[in-house]
């Protein structure tokens, strides 16, 4: 595959390099690999490995990403709200060993299966987080289906803010002639034909990019008498392009979710309670890490920079970040307040008759497990006693 | 919506009426409801509620279903291999009550969420079935991702036999220009545009219609030294058209799966052991029911009738059927032998160097739970003591 060096039309300050790196694979599907080049504290070029010959077209797309999605951002100083007393200088990349033992199995892009002791470890972490959820007043647990109506995400304009993540579900159009035509084509070609979508007509369902949308959908059009808390564990899906790696950034992953709805004070208290209890759990699990103000990865348009800035200024989103290597941490969840956004979008009324305020907390169980393995290794005998006892 | 009476071109013997009913909603998406009309022991017509005016086109499609998929079948006398000593004459339709309590939540077609005590009940049933799986020699548990590569189903021609069931997963084509065009359209229309697929290009993944395909994919190209047993719990998906109802025929459901690979004798022994232990479990759970020879619901083509006949004659598939009403039972799982079919399709070699023989057992947890609720009611205080104690 050709390697080409592309010079950026505008220089990118190194402080914004992570923002550029996060977006490059979404710029064009022909980018197989990339490496940034810097001069005098600025990114000035990108070396690309391409699966197509159109390097000029790709260069133009990258310039647009830089202009619209990177340089529009205002870097803010990190603000930390928790720092684990645990300090760690050694990390394990357990993945190759787990692969060799068939303890993890890669079945597709960003799709990983796993066996014991990981099933028990992830189950243990989930039980602890579930207990935090159920400590909140009136909490109720649900198990939701996987499919989510597309109309649920349409209600609050999800696809306009995050067109890069969602996965849509379709099927052959329900008609004996369509089935028969398709089967004939399929038998001729011995594979699903490239024009599959010509036989499909349904776009009613998609896969949930996160779990809390199931809860807002469930409560749509209702009036809540007081504060409500819902917790759920389930599968979520995000197209992560070529960013998938080990258990860190799966396309197909498991979230333990906690949603709270009520007055703004109730939502804030719930979030703060979950944060306090989570930090205590991390310390009990002897995990190094911290928690910082964060923002969502909106797809750029005219108001993106403003959205990100106000989200950060109002501290609506915090992320617990756990180191997985000497120079790298990953977010294992997020603690969010939504104001009245979802109450308005889903017509959910609160105790005062107006749209309910809400917040949610989600933990990526595979990511949390991955950080745990990176810090404690894959041998259960070396895990903190409380964990080892429970899953022994 | 118009109601029309369609006279069939060929009479269908009443013994084949269930086969016709199973297929009618797949004949044309315009059929909203139907009712069969019989004369002298034969189905002679269908009353249809249609969401379109093309009743002649629909009549023609139904005639084709009758000719190709129904009259080609040879009804065989049922053969029972187990009959529960538990006899039951009263049944509960717990669903309306569970809905009223928010214990179940309908979120889409064939998509149902649930709260306690159902989460614990389904979890208990799963633990008992998992223990049966782990009683088999060398059994190993896996948790698989949800997404399944389309190529896995292509390997053994799934889409040619069951084009009506699968759901495909796609996403916007990964390119900043596609995202930007889509977002512009989306903002104009305030909803996902009808021509969504014009912005999508990926057909690499689908949703698994059952769990065992993950296991065959995992072992693809390997050589097994001895008998292997894998068990997994996970989400499976089948488009059930308008047949979805309560927890009985979900589009999106949970399977506890057991796959065994080895010599044909090993596969048969595993299947028989799981069947014996399952029947004992059903009796311990005080469930009425039986188990019969069954067949897969192949989409009709020239060789369908032969496939079904040979599957039934060789007794490759048994289904445990539990009554949910005085006049109706549902299959809550299946016990299958595959011969060398998957060993050949996935190039998995057995201890003798040839393609491995395989079999699998799958339980639909929501269906099993639904049968349990229909027979025992929704009040945990009235459930068999062993269950009530475990989840109290």
XYZ file of C-alpha atoms in Angstrom:
784
model
C 0.000 0.000 0.000
C 1.325 3.483 -0.869
C 2.797 5.683 1.864
C 2.448 9.399 1.249
C 3.509 12.461 3.149
C 0.855 15.147 3.375
C 1.744 18.686 4.421
C -1.049 20.389 6.370
C -2.307 23.734 5.043
C -2.492 25.052 8.606
C -0.177 24.235 11.503
C -1.759 22.528 14.526
C -0.402 23.396 17.999
C 0.931 20.259 19.699
C -1.583 20.694 22.521
C -4.284 19.933 19.931
C -2.439 16.947 18.407
C -4.553 14.421 20.418
C -7.714 15.987 18.952
C -6.327 15.553 15.439
C -5.265 11.955 16.112
C -8.744 11.098 17.444
C -10.320 12.232 14.176
C -7.948 11.153 11.417
C -9.353 7.661 10.808
C -12.829 9.181 10.467
C -11.613 11.595 7.753
C -11.378 8.950 5.036
C -11.766 5.183 4.972
C -8.659 4.892 2.797
C -6.342 5.787 5.710
C -4.841 2.537 7.011
C -2.173 4.063 9.258
C -0.816 7.490 10.088
C 2.006 9.262 11.888
C 2.172 12.971 12.751
C 5.174 15.178 11.979
C 5.998 18.156 14.147
C 8.221 21.229 13.770
C 8.765 23.884 16.433
C 5.929 22.667 18.648
C 3.364 22.358 15.856
C 2.051 19.469 13.803
C 2.924 20.314 10.213
C 2.355 17.064 8.332
C 1.034 13.518 8.391
C 2.581 10.393 6.907
C -0.228 8.182 5.624
C -0.484 4.579 4.551
C -3.387 4.526 2.095
C -5.430 1.736 0.535
C -6.234 3.967 -2.448
C -4.264 6.153 -4.823
C -6.226 9.368 -4.223
C -3.781 11.069 -1.860
C -4.786 14.595 -2.971
C -8.409 13.911 -2.039
C -7.339 12.577 1.348
C -5.076 15.590 1.971
C -8.021 17.880 1.326
C -10.215 15.935 3.772
C -7.521 16.152 6.446
C -7.246 19.920 5.913
C -10.997 20.149 6.463
C -10.769 18.136 9.705
C -8.001 20.456 10.885
C -9.913 23.620 9.974
C -13.386 22.557 11.151
C -12.828 20.123 13.992
C -9.393 20.774 15.477
C -8.417 24.448 15.219
C -11.920 25.494 16.329
C -11.267 23.934 19.736
C -10.046 25.920 22.695
C -7.755 23.819 24.814
C -8.595 24.154 28.493
C -6.316 23.248 31.373
C -7.253 19.835 32.809
C -9.265 20.037 36.020
C -8.946 17.066 38.341
C -11.558 16.145 40.981
C -9.975 12.965 42.317
C -6.517 11.457 42.390
C -6.029 7.887 43.606
C -3.465 7.512 46.394
C -2.296 4.345 44.621
C 0.818 5.000 42.562
C 1.926 2.546 39.947
C 5.043 2.469 37.817
C 4.769 -0.988 36.237
C 2.110 -2.119 33.823
C 1.346 -5.406 32.057
C 0.141 -5.785 28.500
C -1.814 -8.949 29.266
C -3.544 -9.147 25.880
C -0.983 -11.224 23.891
C -0.793 -13.795 26.697
C -4.600 -13.931 27.059
C -4.867 -14.418 23.284
C -2.349 -17.262 23.334
C -4.374 -19.026 26.062
C -7.666 -18.563 24.175
C -8.804 -16.542 27.182
C -9.629 -13.749 24.757
C -10.727 -14.343 21.156
C -10.768 -11.624 18.492
C -13.753 -12.307 16.249
C -13.919 -9.081 14.242
C -12.938 -5.400 14.267
C -13.299 -4.157 17.833
C -15.021 -7.441 18.723
C -13.503 -9.569 21.432
C -14.866 -12.606 23.272
C -13.481 -13.873 26.571
C -13.393 -16.836 28.944
C -12.565 -17.323 32.629
C -11.194 -15.741 34.727
C -12.258 -12.635 32.762
C -15.980 -13.500 32.809
C -15.836 -13.625 36.606
C -13.638 -10.522 36.879
C -15.950 -8.414 34.699
C -18.940 -9.869 36.562
C -17.371 -8.941 39.902
C -16.665 -5.363 38.792
C -20.239 -5.110 37.528
C -21.699 -6.380 40.823
C -19.773 -3.747 42.758
C -20.976 -0.960 40.444
C -24.529 -2.324 40.528
C -24.428 -2.154 44.335
C -23.470 1.536 44.073
C -26.455 2.103 41.768
C -28.823 0.261 44.090
C -27.579 2.349 47.055
C -29.415 5.328 45.526
C -32.928 5.882 46.829
C -35.635 4.031 44.888
C -33.248 2.536 42.358
C -34.718 -0.121 40.064
C -32.802 -2.440 37.773
C -33.827 -3.202 34.167
C -32.532 -5.476 31.452
C -33.219 -3.850 28.111
C -33.319 -5.379 24.642
C -30.323 -4.613 22.449
C -32.167 -3.040 19.521
C -33.103 0.619 19.882
C -35.699 2.343 17.654
C -33.969 4.835 15.342
C -36.723 7.302 16.266
C -35.396 7.375 19.856
C -32.068 8.804 18.680
C -33.889 11.079 16.221
C -35.845 12.676 19.091
C -32.795 14.508 20.360
C -30.845 14.832 17.126
C -28.177 12.247 17.952
C -27.229 11.633 14.327
C -26.484 15.321 13.777
C -23.966 15.397 16.634
C -22.407 11.933 16.328
C -22.894 10.632 12.757
C -19.607 8.731 12.970
C -20.600 6.280 15.749
C -24.030 4.732 15.139
C -24.710 1.335 13.617
C -28.004 0.732 11.843
C -29.882 -2.550 11.670
C -31.746 -3.653 8.578
C -33.126 -6.823 7.010
C -34.456 -8.088 3.720
C -37.751 -6.498 2.784
C -40.469 -8.799 4.047
C -41.935 -10.177 0.799
C -41.726 -13.622 -0.744
C -40.580 -12.207 -4.102
C -37.759 -10.248 -2.476
C -36.654 -13.324 -0.539
C -36.765 -15.489 -3.650
C -34.825 -12.932 -5.772
C -32.241 -12.528 -3.039
C -31.778 -16.291 -2.584
C -31.278 -16.704 -6.331
C -28.603 -13.962 -6.382
C -27.041 -15.360 -3.216
C -26.739 -18.859 -4.653
C -25.214 -17.533 -7.870
C -22.618 -15.406 -6.065
C -22.124 -17.739 -3.067
C -22.006 -14.676 -0.833
C -24.156 -11.747 0.283
C -24.299 -9.581 -2.875
C -22.731 -6.111 -2.777
C -26.095 -4.546 -3.533
C -27.644 -6.085 -0.403
C -29.368 -2.806 0.458
C -31.339 -2.939 -2.802
C -33.230 -5.820 -1.150
C -33.654 -4.029 2.198
C -36.064 -1.277 3.104
C -36.144 -1.024 6.860
C -34.232 1.578 8.883
C -36.422 1.503 12.007
C -33.838 0.101 14.399
C -30.260 0.752 15.313
C -27.812 -0.452 17.952
C -27.566 1.696 21.094
C -24.406 3.821 21.302
C -25.022 3.920 25.068
C -27.566 2.430 27.474
C -29.289 5.496 28.961
C -31.336 6.095 25.793
C -33.303 2.929 26.595
C -34.316 4.494 29.920
C -35.396 7.828 28.443
C -37.398 5.921 25.848
C -39.023 3.858 28.605
C -40.089 6.981 30.518
C -41.157 8.938 27.419
C -44.308 11.004 28.009
C -44.545 10.136 31.699
C -44.842 12.286 34.800
C -42.558 11.353 37.668
C -43.799 11.900 41.213
C -40.292 12.084 42.682
C -36.684 11.224 41.973
C -36.187 8.079 39.866
C -33.075 5.955 39.448
C -32.673 3.169 36.890
C -29.684 0.910 36.466
C -29.059 -1.497 33.611
C -26.269 -3.615 32.210
C -26.227 -4.185 28.481
C -24.455 -4.103 25.162
C -23.577 -0.817 23.477
C -22.062 -0.235 20.068
C -19.923 2.454 18.474
C -18.114 2.368 15.188
C -14.565 3.170 16.282
C -13.030 2.945 12.814
C -9.416 1.755 13.049
C -9.034 2.963 16.623
C -10.102 -0.404 18.049
C -7.370 -2.225 19.955
C -7.359 -4.994 22.583
C -10.202 -4.434 25.087
C -9.743 -0.684 25.015
C -11.983 0.658 22.298
C -14.402 -2.067 21.285
C -17.113 -1.543 18.672
C -19.267 -3.882 20.739
C -18.971 -3.504 24.505
C -20.816 -3.757 27.807
C -22.016 -0.808 29.868
C -23.257 -0.711 33.468
C -25.464 2.348 33.405
C -27.172 4.430 36.089
C -29.757 7.049 35.069
C -31.293 9.523 37.510
C -34.223 11.832 36.882
C -35.791 14.419 39.207
C -34.982 17.943 40.300
C -31.600 19.355 39.201
C -30.484 19.013 42.830
C -31.517 15.331 42.924
C -29.589 14.624 39.703
C -26.511 16.419 41.018
C -26.682 14.599 44.373
C -26.997 11.228 42.655
C -24.047 11.978 40.416
C -21.936 13.127 43.328
C -22.860 10.087 45.426
C -21.937 7.699 42.602
C -18.658 9.573 42.043
C -17.688 9.374 45.735
C -18.536 5.674 45.933
C -16.743 4.930 42.659
C -13.546 6.637 43.793
C -13.676 4.624 47.043
C -14.143 1.424 45.013
C -11.159 2.274 42.777
C -9.010 2.798 45.863
C -10.242 -0.466 47.417
C -9.369 -2.223 44.151
C -5.881 -0.695 44.465
C -6.155 1.094 41.142
C -4.074 4.128 40.242
C -5.936 6.871 38.422
C -7.741 10.171 38.560
C -10.923 11.866 37.420
C -11.116 14.932 35.178
C -13.553 17.276 33.492
C -14.238 16.023 29.959
C -16.446 16.621 26.918
C -18.305 14.579 24.315
C -16.761 13.985 20.898
C -19.219 15.967 18.834
C -18.893 15.831 15.069
C -17.886 19.310 13.994
C -20.239 21.925 12.734
C -20.816 25.608 13.358
C -21.741 25.252 17.036
C -19.426 22.420 18.093
C -16.706 24.531 19.660
C -19.296 26.375 21.718
C -20.957 23.137 22.837
C -17.671 21.634 23.983
C -16.628 24.806 25.768
C -19.899 25.172 27.654
C -19.977 21.457 28.536
C -16.495 21.791 30.040
C -17.109 25.144 31.729
C -20.292 23.856 33.372
C -18.494 20.626 34.353
C -21.332 18.491 33.027
C -19.026 15.569 32.287
C -16.318 13.928 34.398
C -14.277 10.928 33.336
C -12.387 8.510 35.568
C -9.048 7.945 33.814
C -6.971 4.885 34.727
C -3.407 4.410 33.462
C -2.867 1.298 31.320
C 0.777 2.077 30.509
C 3.457 4.415 31.833
C 2.418 7.150 29.372
C -1.239 6.431 28.711
C -4.574 6.439 30.564
C -8.034 5.437 29.367
C -11.472 6.659 30.399
C -13.349 3.759 31.993
C -16.649 5.590 32.339
C -18.285 8.969 32.636
C -20.383 10.898 35.161
C -22.829 13.208 33.379
C -25.455 15.846 34.030
C -27.877 16.674 31.225
C -29.875 19.603 32.640
C -33.414 19.393 31.195
C -32.234 18.244 27.752
C -33.598 14.676 27.869
C -36.637 15.677 29.961
C -37.579 18.071 27.145
C -36.625 15.734 24.299
C -38.617 12.789 25.709
C -41.417 14.827 27.281
C -40.723 13.463 30.772
C -42.178 15.706 33.459
C -40.674 16.046 36.910
C -42.279 16.590 40.321
C -42.757 20.338 39.578
C -44.667 19.686 36.316
C -41.840 20.941 34.109
C -39.364 18.801 32.156
C -37.384 16.557 34.467
C -33.661 17.129 35.011
C -31.427 14.125 34.479
C -27.957 12.710 34.654
C -26.301 9.391 34.006
C -23.237 7.406 34.838
C -21.871 4.683 32.594
C -18.968 2.315 33.055
C -17.415 0.371 30.190
C -16.897 -3.016 31.805
C -14.327 -4.255 29.290
C -12.372 -1.006 29.599
C -12.455 -1.090 33.381
C -11.404 -4.759 33.253
C -8.626 -3.863 30.814
C -7.285 -1.159 33.152
C -7.493 -3.628 36.049
C -5.510 -6.242 34.076
C -2.952 -3.640 32.960
C -2.349 -2.658 36.582
C -2.707 -6.042 38.322
C -1.773 -8.548 35.594
C -3.816 -11.521 34.437
C -2.986 -13.963 37.255
C -5.884 -13.993 39.760
C -3.447 -15.046 42.511
C -1.952 -11.523 42.311
C -5.218 -9.636 42.315
C -6.341 -7.700 45.417
C -7.590 -10.173 48.041
C -11.231 -9.022 47.945
C -11.437 -9.734 44.200
C -9.532 -13.011 44.296
C -11.705 -14.325 47.126
C -14.969 -13.524 45.382
C -14.126 -15.158 42.081
C -11.780 -17.931 43.270
C -57.384 -0.622 6.589
C -59.141 -2.793 3.980
C -60.185 -6.345 4.835
C -60.268 -8.724 1.889
C -61.164 -12.357 1.505
C -58.745 -14.335 -0.630
C -59.688 -17.772 -1.983
C -56.705 -20.118 -2.248
C -56.030 -21.689 -5.659
C -55.203 -24.992 -3.938
C -56.814 -26.434 -0.797
C -54.503 -26.982 2.178
C -55.179 -30.014 4.442
C -55.899 -28.837 7.990
C -52.877 -30.820 9.256
C -50.720 -28.347 7.297
C -52.583 -25.244 8.514
C -49.916 -24.498 11.178
C -47.252 -24.488 8.433
C -49.302 -21.978 6.430
C -49.905 -19.767 9.484
C -46.169 -19.725 10.303
C -45.391 -18.353 6.841
C -48.187 -15.905 6.012
C -46.653 -12.769 7.550
C -43.461 -13.433 5.605
C -45.384 -13.591 2.306
C -45.985 -9.832 2.074
C -45.297 -6.923 4.400
C -48.761 -5.512 3.650
C -50.500 -8.263 5.684
C -51.443 -6.775 9.052
C -53.712 -9.581 10.259
C -55.116 -12.813 8.892
C -57.630 -15.535 9.653
C -57.930 -18.919 7.915
C -61.218 -20.295 6.550
C -61.811 -24.032 6.364
C -64.298 -26.255 4.555
C -64.515 -30.047 4.891
C -61.179 -30.355 6.707
C -59.215 -28.093 4.334
C -58.116 -24.484 4.438
C -59.783 -22.855 1.426
C -59.347 -19.131 2.051
C -57.764 -16.385 4.120
C -59.318 -13.176 5.403
C -56.656 -10.475 5.307
C -56.343 -7.035 6.840
C -54.025 -5.176 4.470
C -52.120 -1.916 4.725
C -52.109 -1.591 0.914
C -54.714 -1.832 -1.845
C -52.923 -4.508 -3.885
C -54.972 -7.518 -2.766
C -54.509 -9.389 -6.065
C -50.727 -9.201 -5.703
C -50.980 -10.485 -2.143
C -53.295 -13.330 -3.173
C -50.747 -14.421 -5.752
C -47.939 -14.367 -3.147
C -50.034 -16.487 -0.783
C -50.701 -19.006 -3.561
C -46.954 -19.262 -4.094
C -46.343 -19.850 -0.379
C -48.994 -22.592 -0.437
C -47.560 -24.240 -3.540
C -43.846 -23.944 -2.708
C -43.624 -23.995 1.072
C -46.722 -25.712 2.445
C -48.002 -28.403 0.060
C -44.444 -29.642 -0.516
C -44.267 -30.737 3.130
C -45.008 -34.253 4.246
C -46.626 -34.225 7.652
C -45.065 -36.839 9.925
C -46.617 -38.165 13.088
C -45.154 -36.460 16.156
C -42.551 -38.549 17.963
C -42.142 -37.825 21.653
C -38.996 -38.654 23.632
C -40.020 -37.256 27.009
C -43.261 -36.422 28.748
C -43.220 -34.551 32.059
C -45.108 -36.278 34.878
C -46.373 -32.809 35.870
C -49.897 -32.206 34.586
C -51.315 -28.720 34.478
C -54.789 -27.523 33.623
C -54.560 -23.858 34.661
C -52.378 -21.227 33.069
C -51.727 -17.558 33.771
C -51.254 -14.863 31.168
C -48.948 -12.833 33.391
C -47.937 -10.343 30.682
C -50.672 -7.674 31.112
C -50.082 -7.569 34.870
C -46.293 -7.409 34.435
C -46.758 -4.570 31.925
C -48.986 -2.639 34.343
C -46.311 -2.930 37.054
C -43.527 -1.789 34.691
C -41.961 -5.187 35.359
C -41.876 -5.660 31.612
C -41.492 -2.802 29.131
C -42.211 -3.102 25.408
C -39.706 -0.917 23.601
C -40.192 -2.014 20.001
C -41.448 -4.877 17.822
C -40.463 -8.132 19.550
C -38.334 -6.100 21.976
C -39.092 -6.365 25.652
C -37.143 -5.170 28.700
C -37.718 -6.446 32.224
C -37.085 -5.759 35.899
C -37.111 -7.855 39.074
C -38.136 -10.513 39.860
C -37.738 -11.507 36.192
C -34.044 -10.595 36.039
C -33.394 -12.989 38.923
C -35.711 -15.671 37.555
C -34.077 -15.665 34.118
C -30.663 -15.547 35.819
C -31.583 -18.557 37.979
C -32.774 -20.593 34.979
C -29.566 -19.681 33.167
C -27.374 -20.759 36.098
C -29.062 -24.146 36.192
C -28.568 -24.659 32.438
C -24.981 -23.413 32.664
C -24.322 -26.026 35.356
C -25.604 -28.716 32.964
C -23.201 -27.411 30.297
C -20.267 -27.362 32.711
C -21.034 -30.959 33.779
C -19.791 -32.073 30.346
C -16.143 -33.070 30.218
C -13.745 -30.226 29.452
C -16.478 -27.610 29.056
C -15.295 -23.996 28.803
C -17.456 -20.896 29.027
C -17.136 -17.907 26.678
C -18.781 -14.514 26.443
C -18.922 -13.518 22.793
C -19.421 -10.094 21.233
C -22.854 -9.480 19.738
C -21.777 -8.616 16.200
C -21.054 -11.541 13.883
C -19.116 -11.199 10.613
C -21.482 -11.707 7.657
C -18.792 -13.965 6.157
C -19.358 -16.462 8.995
C -22.958 -17.032 7.890
C -21.868 -17.005 4.240
C -19.504 -19.924 4.897
C -22.349 -22.369 5.256
C -24.958 -20.670 3.077
C -27.183 -19.447 5.910
C -28.804 -16.698 3.867
C -29.937 -19.193 1.218
C -31.811 -21.304 3.784
C -33.130 -18.587 6.134
C -33.276 -15.245 4.245
C -36.286 -14.201 6.333
C -34.547 -14.102 9.740
C -31.206 -12.256 9.606
C -30.604 -8.643 10.566
C -27.712 -6.785 8.978
C -25.656 -4.051 10.609
C -24.369 -1.067 8.669
C -23.116 2.450 9.320
C -22.406 5.646 7.447
C -19.493 5.329 5.056
C -16.427 6.453 6.912
C -15.551 9.727 5.160
C -15.809 13.316 6.329
C -17.718 14.332 3.175
C -20.298 11.567 3.674
C -20.735 12.545 7.329
C -21.117 16.222 6.412
C -23.647 15.526 3.601
C -25.620 13.235 5.868
C -25.688 15.734 8.734
C -26.943 18.451 6.374
C -29.766 16.206 5.103
C -30.511 15.077 8.654
C -30.833 18.627 9.930
C -33.090 19.602 7.041
C -35.412 16.618 7.502
C -35.101 16.394 11.312
C -34.974 12.607 10.974
C -32.878 9.861 9.430
C -33.564 10.280 5.690
C -35.327 7.464 3.833
C -32.329 7.052 1.559
C -30.055 6.303 4.525
C -28.437 3.399 2.673
C -27.192 5.772 -0.032
C -24.781 7.015 2.675
C -23.806 3.516 3.873
C -21.466 1.045 2.248
C -20.658 -1.588 4.815
C -22.292 -5.025 4.983
C -19.509 -6.826 6.861
C -21.440 -7.529 10.057
C -24.800 -8.893 11.041
C -26.549 -9.885 14.253
C -26.308 -13.562 15.205
C -29.507 -15.561 14.624
C -28.135 -18.019 17.183
C -25.047 -18.260 19.396
C -23.291 -21.433 18.148
C -22.005 -19.674 15.016
C -19.673 -17.655 17.255
C -18.132 -20.920 18.472
C -17.641 -22.393 14.997
C -16.070 -19.105 13.926
C -13.767 -19.208 16.952
C -12.560 -22.740 16.102
C -12.322 -22.132 12.344
C -9.286 -23.841 10.785
C -8.240 -25.568 14.007
C -7.483 -29.190 14.808
C -9.043 -30.520 17.981
C -7.145 -33.153 19.967
C -10.299 -34.499 21.651
C -13.888 -33.689 22.418
C -14.555 -29.954 23.027
C -17.497 -28.321 24.740
C -18.199 -24.570 24.757
C -21.027 -22.820 26.529
C -22.039 -19.186 26.135
C -24.881 -16.890 27.056
C -25.648 -14.042 24.707
C -28.076 -12.075 22.582
C -29.514 -13.532 19.404
C -31.743 -11.863 16.833
C -34.361 -13.037 14.365
C -36.791 -10.971 12.387
C -40.103 -12.580 13.394
C -42.283 -10.239 11.332
C -45.677 -9.773 13.007
C -45.409 -13.043 14.918
C -43.814 -11.340 17.939
C -45.952 -11.411 21.067
C -45.198 -11.037 24.796
C -41.959 -12.874 25.670
C -42.713 -15.692 23.263
C -41.195 -14.768 19.960
C -38.820 -11.878 20.491
C -36.756 -10.376 17.677
C -34.032 -9.774 20.266
C -33.600 -12.532 22.844
C -31.097 -14.343 25.050
C -29.724 -17.812 24.386
C -27.784 -20.140 26.705
C -25.889 -22.249 24.225
C -23.842 -25.433 24.488
C -21.739 -26.556 21.507
C -19.922 -29.890 21.365
C -17.371 -31.016 18.791
C -15.575 -34.343 18.505
C -16.406 -37.786 17.160
C -20.034 -38.385 16.128
C -20.358 -40.588 19.243
C -19.061 -37.790 21.479
C -21.528 -35.297 19.996
C -24.417 -37.754 20.418
C -23.414 -38.558 24.022
C -23.203 -34.848 24.896
C -26.599 -34.183 23.375
C -28.144 -37.118 25.198
C -26.588 -36.120 28.513
C -27.866 -32.548 28.181
C -31.335 -33.832 27.235
C -31.523 -36.181 30.259
C -30.363 -33.442 32.638
C -32.717 -30.878 31.091
C -35.745 -33.161 31.474
C -34.793 -33.734 35.137
C -34.500 -29.959 35.624
C -37.944 -29.367 34.053
C -39.451 -31.927 36.408
C -37.669 -30.395 39.412
C -39.050 -26.997 38.342
C -42.515 -28.616 38.293
C -43.058 -27.799 34.645
C -45.523 -29.680 32.441
C -44.290 -30.395 28.935
C -42.758 -32.855 26.537
C -40.017 -33.165 23.940
C -40.522 -34.015 20.278
C -38.682 -34.502 17.025
C -38.623 -31.200 15.105
C -37.146 -29.504 12.048
C -35.703 -26.131 11.087
C -37.850 -23.570 9.294
C -36.040 -23.515 5.997
C -37.114 -20.990 3.377
C -38.609 -22.998 0.555
C -36.749 -23.977 -2.546
C -36.357 -27.122 -4.619
C -34.668 -29.165 -1.893
C -36.502 -27.878 1.212
C -39.007 -30.705 1.531
C -36.205 -33.261 1.316
C -34.089 -31.397 3.879
C -36.943 -31.270 6.374
C -37.852 -34.910 5.831
C -34.305 -36.178 6.287
C -33.745 -33.929 9.349
C -36.853 -35.425 10.950
C -36.205 -39.021 9.871
C -32.648 -38.871 11.271
C -33.942 -37.210 14.446
C -31.262 -34.512 14.278
C -33.422 -31.997 16.123
C -35.519 -32.346 19.278
C -37.488 -29.531 20.877
C -38.697 -29.307 24.475
C -42.270 -27.996 24.241
C -43.869 -26.440 27.320
C -47.561 -25.524 27.438
C -48.298 -21.815 28.006
C -52.077 -22.154 27.646
C -54.602 -25.002 27.639
C -54.308 -25.369 23.860
C -50.816 -24.127 23.085
C -47.170 -25.078 23.760
C -43.975 -23.276 22.812
C -40.497 -24.616 22.075
C -38.118 -23.319 24.746
C -34.970 -24.669 23.141
C -33.565 -27.301 20.819
C -31.151 -30.221 20.979
C -29.324 -30.627 17.679
C -26.830 -32.842 15.903
C -25.092 -31.459 12.812
C -23.098 -34.426 11.534
C -19.918 -33.075 9.868
C -21.692 -30.038 8.349
C -20.048 -27.328 10.474
C -16.743 -29.217 10.729
C -16.571 -29.123 6.922
C -17.907 -25.582 6.555
C -15.448 -24.119 9.085
C -12.547 -26.472 8.345
C -12.409 -27.766 11.929
C -10.625 -31.103 12.136
C -11.424 -33.716 14.764
C -9.186 -36.237 16.561
C -9.176 -38.539 13.486
C -7.908 -35.795 11.125
C -11.256 -35.494 9.284
C -13.882 -32.795 9.749
C -15.158 -32.759 13.307
C -18.718 -33.831 14.107
C -20.777 -31.389 16.119
C -24.011 -30.701 17.887
C -25.497 -27.907 19.901
C -28.160 -27.177 22.443
C -29.741 -23.754 22.837
C -32.289 -22.473 25.321
C -34.251 -19.272 24.798
C -34.155 -17.802 28.295
C -37.093 -15.421 27.782
C -39.196 -18.225 26.299
C -38.321 -20.610 29.109
C -39.100 -17.847 31.609
C -42.365 -17.139 29.808
C -43.416 -20.808 30.040
C -42.434 -20.817 33.715
C -44.571 -17.712 34.381
C -47.496 -19.147 32.393
C -47.419 -22.289 34.524
C -46.449 -20.833 37.937
C -47.732 -17.245 37.756
C -45.733 -14.080 38.421
C -45.786 -14.135 42.238
C -42.441 -15.524 43.505
C -44.192 -16.700 46.690
C -45.972 -19.341 44.575
C -42.915 -20.528 42.681
C -41.328 -23.914 43.454
C -39.389 -23.667 46.731
C -35.952 -24.210 45.181
C -36.442 -21.208 42.861
C -38.044 -18.942 45.452
C -35.225 -19.626 47.940
C -32.464 -18.855 45.463
C -33.819 -15.540 44.296
C -35.688 -14.436 47.444
